[in-house]
Amino acid sequence: MAAPTGNVMDRIVALCKRRGFIFQSSEIYGGINGFWDYGPLGVELKRNIKDAWWHDMVHSRDDMVGLDCAIIMHPQVWKVSGHHDLFSDMMVDCTDCKRRFRADKVFIATLAGGTGPGAVLGVEADGVAGAAEALPQSIAAWAKQTNTAEFKKAEVVVTGCAARVKTARGEYTATIQPLSQISPDIPRRCPECAQTLTEAREFNLMFMTYVGALINDDSKAFLRPETAQGIFANFKNVCDTTRIKVPFGIAQIGKSFRNEITPRNFTFRSREFEQMEIEFFCHPSESGKWYEYWRDTRFNWYTSLGLASSKLRLREHDKDELSHYSCGTSDIEYAFPFLAAGDFGELEGVAHRGDFDLRSHMEGKLVNQDGKLVVDTGPDGKPKWKGSGKDLSYFDDERKERFIPHVIEPSAGADRGMLAFICEAYTVDESRPSPELMKFHPRLAPIKAAVFPLVAKDGLPEIAEPVYREVRKRWPAQYDAKQSIGKRYARMDEAGTPYCFTIDGQTKEDGTVTVRDRDTGNQNRIDKSRVVDFLTEKLEGHTR
Ligand code: GAP
């Protein structure tokens, strides 16, 4: 087979579809933007990620309990949490083609300095570096759309965040600026059709629905945009029904929904996705220590499952970037291959939420501004939203003190994590007949082992099947007797299966089978009675 060609991300997306990791939702009807389905291999991989998280964050600790809350909650929850008023993105619309863009994803490129009038065009990208990288295609599309002959065959040389553009008439310097920073005399061009964009407006990201038979304001409800609020609303229930004591955490894995303006980059920004969230409750005086602890613990979790630390970084939010609830947040970011060189995308946020949530659910909406809690009041001077009125404070027996716990929140996306593990695992080894393979960490691999009779005759299936049945008792495994052995290995390499066992003529003579290692392609022989022991050691790191 020839070496794969084309952009790495396109090849990863193609492999995910070809091998049944991820499908576009409703594909037979042309798809629906921002929604994805997980195929037979994808569902196993995602389940393994969630199981690893639950095992490492809940089962292997004494200070964590789990929860599984409803997706639709009382609408007051979202008013008090701030999502009703503050959970929005700034968006701009094109006055002509009506396309809608996130304002922070639109950049304006001004081409000036040549002998002609130059050009101003819009580019949709994830950052200035991404906009520079996309500039050659954007210029070509814009020149075609606006029939600007001079730029149709322009040569673009991109260096970092800047570019020089050569045409038959002269050489221009391209200045790329975020839409929010351009001066009023520069046209705000649509990246799609080059017409004019509107001013930026707020767009709430919550999906709305109606509960019950009547459709009116009183029956309005929202699909949860985060799993966190179910945890805060149940804080007292958990304290009252368990013996757990502060400091402790409540963990939850579940679906969240956001009506993202521009879902993009495969599953990275979806409209329906799964979160793995912890709300860790502690005494206010210890919150700084726990914030650092969770930031480091969560970073190390990703490297323990195979993400290269060189492609991961911890980034502390600037003050003006903080969410309304947070007094400190660090993002764990990964260098996804769809981003421009040097750019990183958020995998998980670790936020210091102070006592914002518990206090808000007690007293009504409070907004954390510059470290101060400010009651958000209506025109009558009274708090705009009423809290539950329930006492969500905590009495610490040892300290003999009542306080509202502070919260540290490590909030991870299961789908984003899965995308990072897929991107990291994707490997091309051109020395192999079938060069693409997925080097998943053994804990995450959807299939742990495969068993093959070399040929489907000569008594080999009769030896192979019992070996397979023993393996399948312990791990997800596959049995395959069709096609050449090379093709069977290649299929397992693409699925990311760490070990394949082949039963051949020699097995009949001395009882040994071949073990093939996915990552090296090396083959050794072991006795067939040792297959389960071998896998126990390799997959679980211990002997039976
Ligand atoms: N409770 C806090 C919270 O929800 P967030 O930073 O908005 O914080 C946490 O989301 C994580 O959820 C992100 O780091 C990301 O992994 C995941 N996430 C958020 N929006 C997403 C989307 N549209 N598609 C996929 N994953 C998303």
GROMACS .gro file of N, CA, C and O in nm, residues 320-420:
model
  404
  320ASP      N    1  -0.878   3.903   3.234
  320ASP     CA    2  -0.994   3.939   3.151
  320ASP      C    3  -1.054   3.819   3.077
  320ASP      O    4  -1.155   3.830   3.011
  321GLU      N    5  -0.989   3.703   3.090
  321GLU     CA    6  -1.036   3.582   3.022
  321GLU      C    7  -1.121   3.496   3.115
  321GLU      O    8  -1.185   3.400   3.072
  322LEU      N    9  -1.116   3.527   3.246
  322LEU     CA   10  -1.181   3.439   3.344
  322LEU      C   11  -1.332   3.437   3.328
  322LEU      O   12  -1.394   3.539   3.299
  323SER      N   13  -1.393   3.317   3.348
  323SER     CA   14  -1.539   3.307   3.347
  323SER      C   15  -1.594   3.385   3.465
  323SER      O   16  -1.523   3.411   3.563
  324HIS      N   17  -1.727   3.414   3.458
  324HIS     CA   18  -1.786   3.499   3.563
  324HIS      C   19  -1.773   3.437   3.702
  324HIS      O   20  -1.773   3.505   3.801
  325TYR      N   21  -1.760   3.303   3.710
  325TYR     CA   22  -1.757   3.237   3.840
  325TYR      C   23  -1.616   3.219   3.895
  325TYR      O   24  -1.598   3.179   4.008
  326SER      N   25  -1.513   3.245   3.813
  326SER     CA   26  -1.380   3.197   3.849
  326SER      C   27  -1.288   3.306   3.901
  326SER      O   28  -1.287   3.417   3.849
  327CYS      N   29  -1.209   3.274   4.004
  327CYS     CA   30  -1.107   3.369   4.046
  327CYS      C   31  -0.967   3.317   4.009
  327CYS      O   32  -0.867   3.369   4.051
  328GLY      N   33  -0.961   3.213   3.929
  328GLY     CA   34  -0.834   3.160   3.878
  328GLY      C   35  -0.862   3.035   3.798
  328GLY      O   36  -0.937   2.950   3.844
  329THR      N   37  -0.810   3.026   3.678
  329THR     CA   38  -0.830   2.906   3.597
  329THR      C   39  -0.702   2.874   3.521
  329THR      O   40  -0.636   2.965   3.470
  330SER      N   41  -0.670   2.745   3.516
  330SER     CA   42  -0.561   2.700   3.429
  330SER      C   43  -0.620   2.604   3.328
  330SER      O   44  -0.694   2.513   3.366
  331ASP      N   45  -0.587   2.623   3.203
  331ASP     CA   46  -0.631   2.526   3.102
  331ASP      C   47  -0.519   2.427   3.076
  331ASP      O   48  -0.401   2.464   3.070
  332ILE      N   49  -0.559   2.300   3.061
  332ILE     CA   50  -0.464   2.199   3.012
  332ILE      C   51  -0.489   2.193   2.863
  332ILE      O   52  -0.602   2.169   2.818
  333GLU      N   53  -0.385   2.222   2.785
  333GLU     CA   54  -0.404   2.238   2.640
  333GLU      C   55  -0.317   2.139   2.564
  333GLU      O   56  -0.208   2.102   2.609
  334TYR      N   57  -0.364   2.103   2.445
  334TYR     CA   58  -0.294   2.004   2.362
  334TYR      C   59  -0.271   2.064   2.222
  334TYR      O   60  -0.358   2.135   2.170
  335ALA      N   61  -0.157   2.029   2.165
  335ALA     CA   62  -0.124   2.081   2.031
  335ALA      C   63  -0.193   1.993   1.925
  335ALA      O   64  -0.130   1.905   1.866
  336PHE      N   65  -0.323   2.016   1.906
  336PHE     CA   66  -0.398   1.938   1.808
  336PHE      C   67  -0.342   1.965   1.667
  336PHE      O   68  -0.307   2.080   1.636
  337PRO      N   69  -0.342   1.862   1.582
  337PRO     CA   70  -0.282   1.883   1.449
  337PRO      C   71  -0.360   1.975   1.356
  337PRO      O   72  -0.307   2.020   1.256
  338PHE      N   73  -0.487   2.008   1.390
  338PHE     CA   74  -0.561   2.100   1.304
  338PHE      C   75  -0.530   2.245   1.336
  338PHE      O   76  -0.577   2.336   1.269
  339LEU      N   77  -0.449   2.269   1.441
  339LEU     CA   78  -0.415   2.406   1.478
  339LEU      C   79  -0.285   2.447   1.409
  339LEU      O   80  -0.204   2.362   1.370
  340ALA      N   81  -0.266   2.579   1.397
  340ALA     CA   82  -0.140   2.629   1.339
  340ALA      C   83  -0.024   2.590   1.431
  340ALA      O   84  -0.044   2.573   1.551
  341ALA      N   85   0.096   2.576   1.372
  341ALA     CA   86   0.213   2.539   1.451
  341ALA      C   87   0.227   2.636   1.569
  341ALA      O   88   0.215   2.757   1.552
  342GLY      N   89   0.250   2.581   1.688
  342GLY     CA   90   0.267   2.665   1.807
  342GLY      C   91   0.137   2.696   1.879
  342GLY      O   92   0.138   2.751   1.988
  343ASP      N   93   0.021   2.663   1.818
  343ASP     CA   94  -0.107   2.688   1.884
  343ASP      C   95  -0.153   2.564   1.961
  343ASP      O   96  -0.121   2.451   1.923
  344PHE      N   97  -0.227   2.587   2.068
  344PHE     CA   98  -0.278   2.478   2.152
  344PHE      C   99  -0.430   2.493   2.168
  344PHE      O  100  -0.482   2.604   2.164
  345GLY      N  101  -0.499   2.381   2.189
  345GLY     CA  102  -0.646   2.385   2.211
  345GLY      C  103  -0.679   2.328   2.347
  345GLY      O  104  -0.615   2.233   2.394
  346GLU      N  105  -0.784   2.381   2.411
  346GLU     CA  106  -0.820   2.342   2.548
  346GLU      C  107  -0.874   2.199   2.555
  346GLU      O  108  -0.963   2.161   2.482
  347LEU      N  109  -0.815   2.123   2.648
  347LEU     CA  110  -0.861   1.986   2.675
  347LEU      C  111  -0.947   1.986   2.801
  347LEU      O  112  -1.043   1.914   2.813
  348GLU      N  113  -0.902   2.065   2.898
  348GLU     CA  114  -0.965   2.065   3.030
  348GLU      C  115  -0.936   2.199   3.099
  348GLU      O  116  -0.827   2.253   3.084
  349GLY      N  117  -1.034   2.247   3.176
  349GLY     CA  118  -1.010   2.368   3.255
  349GLY      C  119  -1.010   2.330   3.402
  349GLY      O  120  -1.095   2.254   3.447
  350VAL      N  121  -0.912   2.382   3.476
  350VAL     CA  122  -0.912   2.361   3.621
  350VAL      C  123  -0.937   2.499   3.683
  350VAL      O  124  -0.852   2.588   3.673
  351ALA      N  125  -1.058   2.517   3.741
  351ALA     CA  126  -1.098   2.650   3.785
  351ALA      C  127  -1.111   2.656   3.937
  351ALA      O  128  -1.157   2.562   4.001
  352HIS      N  129  -1.068   2.769   3.992
  352HIS     CA  130  -1.092   2.801   4.132
  352HIS      C  131  -1.221   2.881   4.133
  352HIS      O  132  -1.223   2.996   4.092
  353ARG      N  133  -1.333   2.818   4.176
  353ARG     CA  134  -1.464   2.885   4.166
  353ARG      C  135  -1.499   2.957   4.296
  353ARG      O  136  -1.609   3.013   4.306
  354GLY      N  137  -1.408   2.957   4.394
  354GLY     CA  138  -1.440   3.022   4.522
  354GLY      C  139  -1.567   2.962   4.578
  354GLY      O  140  -1.596   2.843   4.563
  355ASP      N  141  -1.650   3.049   4.643
  355ASP     CA  142  -1.779   2.999   4.694
  355ASP      C  143  -1.895   3.047   4.608
  355ASP      O  144  -2.010   3.049   4.650
  356PHE      N  145  -1.861   3.089   4.483
  356PHE     CA  146  -1.961   3.148   4.393
  356PHE      C  147  -2.087   3.062   4.382
  356PHE      O  148  -2.199   3.110   4.398
  357ASP      N  149  -2.069   2.932   4.356
  357ASP     CA  150  -2.185   2.848   4.323
  357ASP      C  151  -2.273   2.820   4.444
  357ASP      O  152  -2.394   2.840   4.438
  358LEU      N  153  -2.212   2.773   4.554
  358LEU     CA  154  -2.294   2.740   4.671
  358LEU      C  155  -2.363   2.865   4.724
  358LEU      O  156  -2.480   2.866   4.757
  359ARG      N  157  -2.289   2.976   4.725
  359ARG     CA  158  -2.347   3.101   4.776
  359ARG      C  159  -2.461   3.146   4.683
  359ARG      O  160  -2.567   3.189   4.730
  360SER      N  161  -2.439   3.135   4.552
  360SER     CA  162  -2.544   3.178   4.459
  360SER      C  163  -2.670   3.093   4.477
  360SER      O  164  -2.781   3.146   4.476
  361HIS      N  165  -2.652   2.962   4.493
  361HIS     CA  166  -2.770   2.877   4.509
  361HIS      C  167  -2.840   2.901   4.643
  361HIS      O  168  -2.958   2.872   4.658
  362MET      N  169  -2.767   2.956   4.738
  362MET     CA  170  -2.830   2.991   4.866
  362MET      C  171  -2.902   3.125   4.855
  362MET      O  172  -3.017   3.138   4.894
  363GLU      N  173  -2.832   3.223   4.798
  363GLU     CA  174  -2.877   3.362   4.815
  363GLU      C  175  -2.931   3.429   4.690
  363GLU      O  176  -2.986   3.537   4.697
  364GLY      N  177  -2.908   3.370   4.574
  364GLY     CA  178  -2.945   3.438   4.450
  364GLY      C  179  -2.819   3.472   4.375
  364GLY      O  180  -2.709   3.443   4.420
  365LYS      N  181  -2.834   3.533   4.259
  365LYS     CA  182  -2.719   3.549   4.172
  365LYS      C  183  -2.621   3.655   4.222
  365LYS      O  184  -2.657   3.767   4.250
  366LEU      N  185  -2.498   3.616   4.227
  366LEU     CA  186  -2.391   3.707   4.266
  366LEU      C  187  -2.286   3.702   4.157
  366LEU      O  188  -2.260   3.597   4.101
  367VAL      N  189  -2.229   3.812   4.125
  367VAL     CA  190  -2.128   3.812   4.020
  367VAL      C  191  -1.993   3.843   4.079
  367VAL      O  192  -1.978   3.940   4.153
  368ASN      N  193  -1.898   3.759   4.049
  368ASN     CA  194  -1.765   3.776   4.103
  368ASN      C  195  -1.686   3.872   4.013
  368ASN      O  196  -1.648   3.836   3.903
  369GLN      N  197  -1.668   3.995   4.059
  369GLN     CA  198  -1.594   4.092   3.978
  369GLN      C  199  -1.471   4.137   4.055
  369GLN      O  200  -1.483   4.186   4.167
  370ASP      N  201  -1.357   4.124   3.993
  370ASP     CA  202  -1.232   4.166   4.056
  370ASP      C  203  -1.220   4.113   4.198
  370ASP      O  204  -1.178   4.183   4.290
  371GLY      N  205  -1.262   3.989   4.217
  371GLY     CA  206  -1.248   3.928   4.348
  371GLY      C  207  -1.358   3.967   4.445
  371GLY      O  208  -1.365   3.915   4.555
  372LYS      N  209  -1.445   4.062   4.409
  372LYS     CA  210  -1.553   4.103   4.501
  372LYS      C  211  -1.682   4.035   4.460
  372LYS      O  212  -1.708   4.016   4.342
  373LEU      N  213  -1.765   4.000   4.555
  373LEU     CA  214  -1.895   3.944   4.522
  373LEU      C  215  -1.996   4.058   4.516
  373LEU      O  216  -2.013   4.132   4.611
  374VAL      N  217  -2.062   4.071   4.401
  374VAL     CA  218  -2.155   4.181   4.382
  374VAL      C  219  -2.292   4.121   4.354
  374VAL      O  220  -2.308   4.041   4.263
  375VAL      N  221  -2.392   4.159   4.431
  375VAL     CA  222  -2.526   4.108   4.406
  375VAL      C  223  -2.579   4.174   4.279
  375VAL      O  224  -2.571   4.295   4.264
  376ASP      N  225  -2.629   4.095   4.186
  376ASP     CA  226  -2.684   4.149   4.063
  376ASP      C  227  -2.830   4.185   4.089
  376ASP      O  228  -2.915   4.100   4.107
  377THR      N  229  -2.857   4.314   4.096
  377THR     CA  230  -2.992   4.356   4.136
  377THR      C  231  -3.075   4.401   4.017
  377THR      O  232  -3.023   4.446   3.916
  378GLY      N  233  -3.207   4.388   4.033
  378GLY     CA  234  -3.300   4.438   3.934
  378GLY      C  235  -3.327   4.586   3.958
  378GLY      O  236  -3.265   4.647   4.046
  379PRO      N  237  -3.422   4.649   3.881
  379PRO     CA  238  -3.446   4.793   3.893
  379PRO      C  239  -3.495   4.833   4.032
  379PRO      O  240  -3.472   4.946   4.078
  380ASP      N  241  -3.560   4.739   4.105
  380ASP     CA  242  -3.610   4.771   4.239
  380ASP      C  243  -3.502   4.759   4.346
  380ASP      O  244  -3.529   4.773   4.466
  381GLY      N  245  -3.379   4.730   4.303
  381GLY     CA  246  -3.270   4.721   4.400
  381GLY      C  247  -3.263   4.586   4.469
  381GLY      O  248  -3.173   4.562   4.550
  382LYS      N  249  -3.359   4.498   4.439
  382LYS     CA  250  -3.356   4.366   4.502
  382LYS      C  251  -3.281   4.269   4.411
  382LYS      O  252  -3.278   4.290   4.289
  383PRO      N  253  -3.223   4.160   4.470
  383PRO     CA  254  -3.153   4.064   4.382
  383PRO      C  255  -3.246   4.018   4.270
  383PRO      O  256  -3.365   3.993   4.293
  384LYS      N  257  -3.192   4.010   4.148
  384LYS     CA  258  -3.273   3.981   4.029
  384LYS      C  259  -3.327   3.838   4.034
  384LYS      O  260  -3.439   3.812   3.996
  385TRP      N  261  -3.244   3.747   4.076
  385TRP     CA  262  -3.286   3.606   4.081
  385TRP      C  263  -3.283   3.560   4.226
  385TRP      O  264  -3.191   3.591   4.299
  386LYS      N  265  -3.382   3.481   4.263
  386LYS     CA  266  -3.384   3.430   4.401
  386LYS      C  267  -3.308   3.299   4.407
  386LYS      O  268  -3.321   3.215   4.318
  387GLY      N  269  -3.229   3.281   4.512
  387GLY     CA  270  -3.164   3.152   4.532
  387GLY      C  271  -3.264   3.053   4.589
  387GLY      O  272  -3.383   3.083   4.601
  388SER      N  273  -3.214   2.935   4.628
  388SER     CA  274  -3.305   2.832   4.679
  388SER      C  275  -3.350   2.866   4.821
  388SER      O  276  -3.450   2.813   4.869
  389GLY      N  277  -3.274   2.953   4.887
  389GLY     CA  278  -3.304   2.985   5.026
  389GLY      C  279  -3.257   2.875   5.122
  389GLY      O  280  -3.269   2.889   5.243
  390LYS      N  281  -3.203   2.767   5.067
  390LYS     CA  282  -3.155   2.656   5.152
  390LYS      C  283  -3.015   2.690   5.205
  390LYS      O  284  -2.936   2.754   5.135
  391ASP      N  285  -2.989   2.642   5.324
  391ASP     CA  286  -2.856   2.666   5.383
  391ASP      C  287  -2.758   2.563   5.325
  391ASP      O  288  -2.769   2.444   5.352
  392LEU      N  289  -2.666   2.609   5.243
  392LEU     CA  290  -2.568   2.517   5.183
  392LEU      C  291  -2.430   2.532   5.248
  392LEU      O  292  -2.330   2.494   5.190
  393SER      N  293  -2.430   2.591   5.368
  393SER     CA  294  -2.301   2.601   5.437
  393SER      C  295  -2.267   2.464   5.499
  393SER      O  296  -2.351   2.374   5.500
  394TYR      N  297  -2.146   2.456   5.551
  394TYR     CA  298  -2.097   2.326   5.600
  394TYR      C  299  -2.041   2.346   5.741
  394TYR      O  300  -1.968   2.444   5.765
  395PHE      N  301  -2.075   2.255   5.831
  395PHE     CA  302  -2.016   2.266   5.965
  395PHE      C  303  -1.904   2.163   5.978
  395PHE      O  304  -1.925   2.043   5.960
  396ASP      N  305  -1.784   2.214   6.006
  396ASP     CA  306  -1.667   2.127   6.017
  396ASP      C  307  -1.649   2.089   6.165
  396ASP      O  308  -1.618   2.175   6.248
  397ASP      N  309  -1.672   1.959   6.196
  397ASP     CA  310  -1.665   1.912   6.336
  397ASP      C  311  -1.528   1.935   6.398
  397ASP      O  312  -1.516   1.970   6.515
  398GLU      N  313  -1.424   1.911   6.317
  398GLU     CA  314  -1.289   1.922   6.374
  398GLU      C  315  -1.250   2.067   6.399
  398GLU      O  316  -1.194   2.102   6.502
  399ARG      N  317  -1.280   2.153   6.301
  399ARG     CA  318  -1.245   2.294   6.317
  399ARG      C  319  -1.344   2.367   6.409
  399ARG      O  320  -1.320   2.481   6.448
  400LYS      N  321  -1.462   2.305   6.430
  400LYS     CA  322  -1.573   2.369   6.503
  400LYS      C  323  -1.606   2.502   6.436
  400LYS      O  324  -1.612   2.608   6.499
  401GLU      N  325  -1.624   2.494   6.307
  401GLU     CA  326  -1.645   2.617   6.230
  401GLU      C  327  -1.747   2.593   6.120
  401GLU      O  328  -1.745   2.487   6.056
  402ARG      N  329  -1.838   2.689   6.097
  402ARG     CA  330  -1.932   2.680   5.985
  402ARG      C  331  -1.881   2.772   5.873
  402ARG      O  332  -1.843   2.886   5.899
  403PHE      N  333  -1.878   2.722   5.752
  403PHE     CA  334  -1.831   2.804   5.638
  403PHE      C  335  -1.895   2.755   5.509
  403PHE      O  336  -1.953   2.645   5.505
  404ILE      N  337  -1.887   2.838   5.406
  404ILE     CA  338  -1.930   2.794   5.272
  404ILE      C  339  -1.803   2.743   5.202
  404ILE      O  340  -1.709   2.822   5.182
  405PRO      N  341  -1.798   2.615   5.170
  405PRO     CA  342  -1.674   2.563   5.112
  405PRO      C  343  -1.638   2.634   4.981
  405PRO      O  344  -1.726   2.678   4.908
  406HIS      N  345  -1.509   2.643   4.956
  406HIS     CA  346  -1.461   2.688   4.826
  406HIS      C  347  -1.451   2.566   4.736
  406HIS      O  348  -1.438   2.453   4.783
  407VAL      N  349  -1.457   2.591   4.605
  407VAL     CA  350  -1.463   2.479   4.510
  407VAL      C  351  -1.350   2.489   4.408
  407VAL      O  352  -1.329   2.596   4.348
  408ILE      N  353  -1.282   2.377   4.389
  408ILE     CA  354  -1.187   2.365   4.278
  408ILE      C  355  -1.251   2.270   4.178
  408ILE      O  356  -1.296   2.160   4.215
  409GLU      N  357  -1.255   2.311   4.052
  409GLU     CA  358  -1.327   2.233   3.951
  409GLU      C  359  -1.237   2.190   3.835
  409GLU      O  360  -1.207   2.270   3.747
  410PRO      N  361  -1.193   2.064   3.834
  410PRO     CA  362  -1.128   2.014   3.712
  410PRO      C  363  -1.239   1.965   3.618
  410PRO      O  364  -1.311   1.872   3.649
  411SER      N  365  -1.253   2.032   3.504
  411SER     CA  366  -1.363   2.003   3.412
  411SER      C  367  -1.307   1.960   3.277
  411SER      O  368  -1.249   2.039   3.203
  412ALA      N  369  -1.324   1.829   3.247
  412ALA     CA  370  -1.264   1.773   3.125
  412ALA      C  371  -1.374   1.738   3.026
  412ALA      O  372  -1.486   1.707   3.063
  413GLY      N  373  -1.339   1.739   2.899
  413GLY     CA  374  -1.431   1.694   2.794
  413GLY      C  375  -1.392   1.554   2.751
  413GLY      O  376  -1.277   1.531   2.713
  414ALA      N  377  -1.489   1.460   2.758
  414ALA     CA  378  -1.455   1.322   2.718
  414ALA      C  379  -1.429   1.315   2.567
  414ALA      O  380  -1.340   1.243   2.521
  415ASP      N  381  -1.504   1.393   2.490
  415ASP     CA  382  -1.487   1.389   2.344
  415ASP      C  383  -1.356   1.456   2.303
  415ASP      O  384  -1.285   1.408   2.215
  416ARG      N  385  -1.325   1.568   2.368
  416ARG     CA  386  -1.198   1.635   2.336
  416ARG      C  387  -1.080   1.550   2.377
  416ARG      O  388  -0.980   1.542   2.307
  417GLY      N  389  -1.092   1.485   2.495
  417GLY     CA  390  -0.986   1.396   2.540
  417GLY      C  391  -0.968   1.285   2.437
  417GLY      O  392  -0.857   1.254   2.396
  418MET      N  393  -1.080   1.229   2.393
  418MET     CA  394  -1.073   1.119   2.296
  418MET      C  395  -1.006   1.167   2.166
  418MET      O  396  -0.923   1.096   2.109
  419LEU      N  397  -1.040   1.288   2.124
  419LEU     CA  398  -0.979   1.340   2.001
  419LEU      C  399  -0.827   1.354   2.019
  419LEU      O  400  -0.749   1.321   1.929
  420ALA      N  401  -0.786   1.400   2.136
  420ALA     CA  402  -0.641   1.414   2.162
  420ALA      C  403  -0.575   1.276   2.163
  420ALA      O  404  -0.467   1.258   2.104
   0.00000   0.00000   0.00000
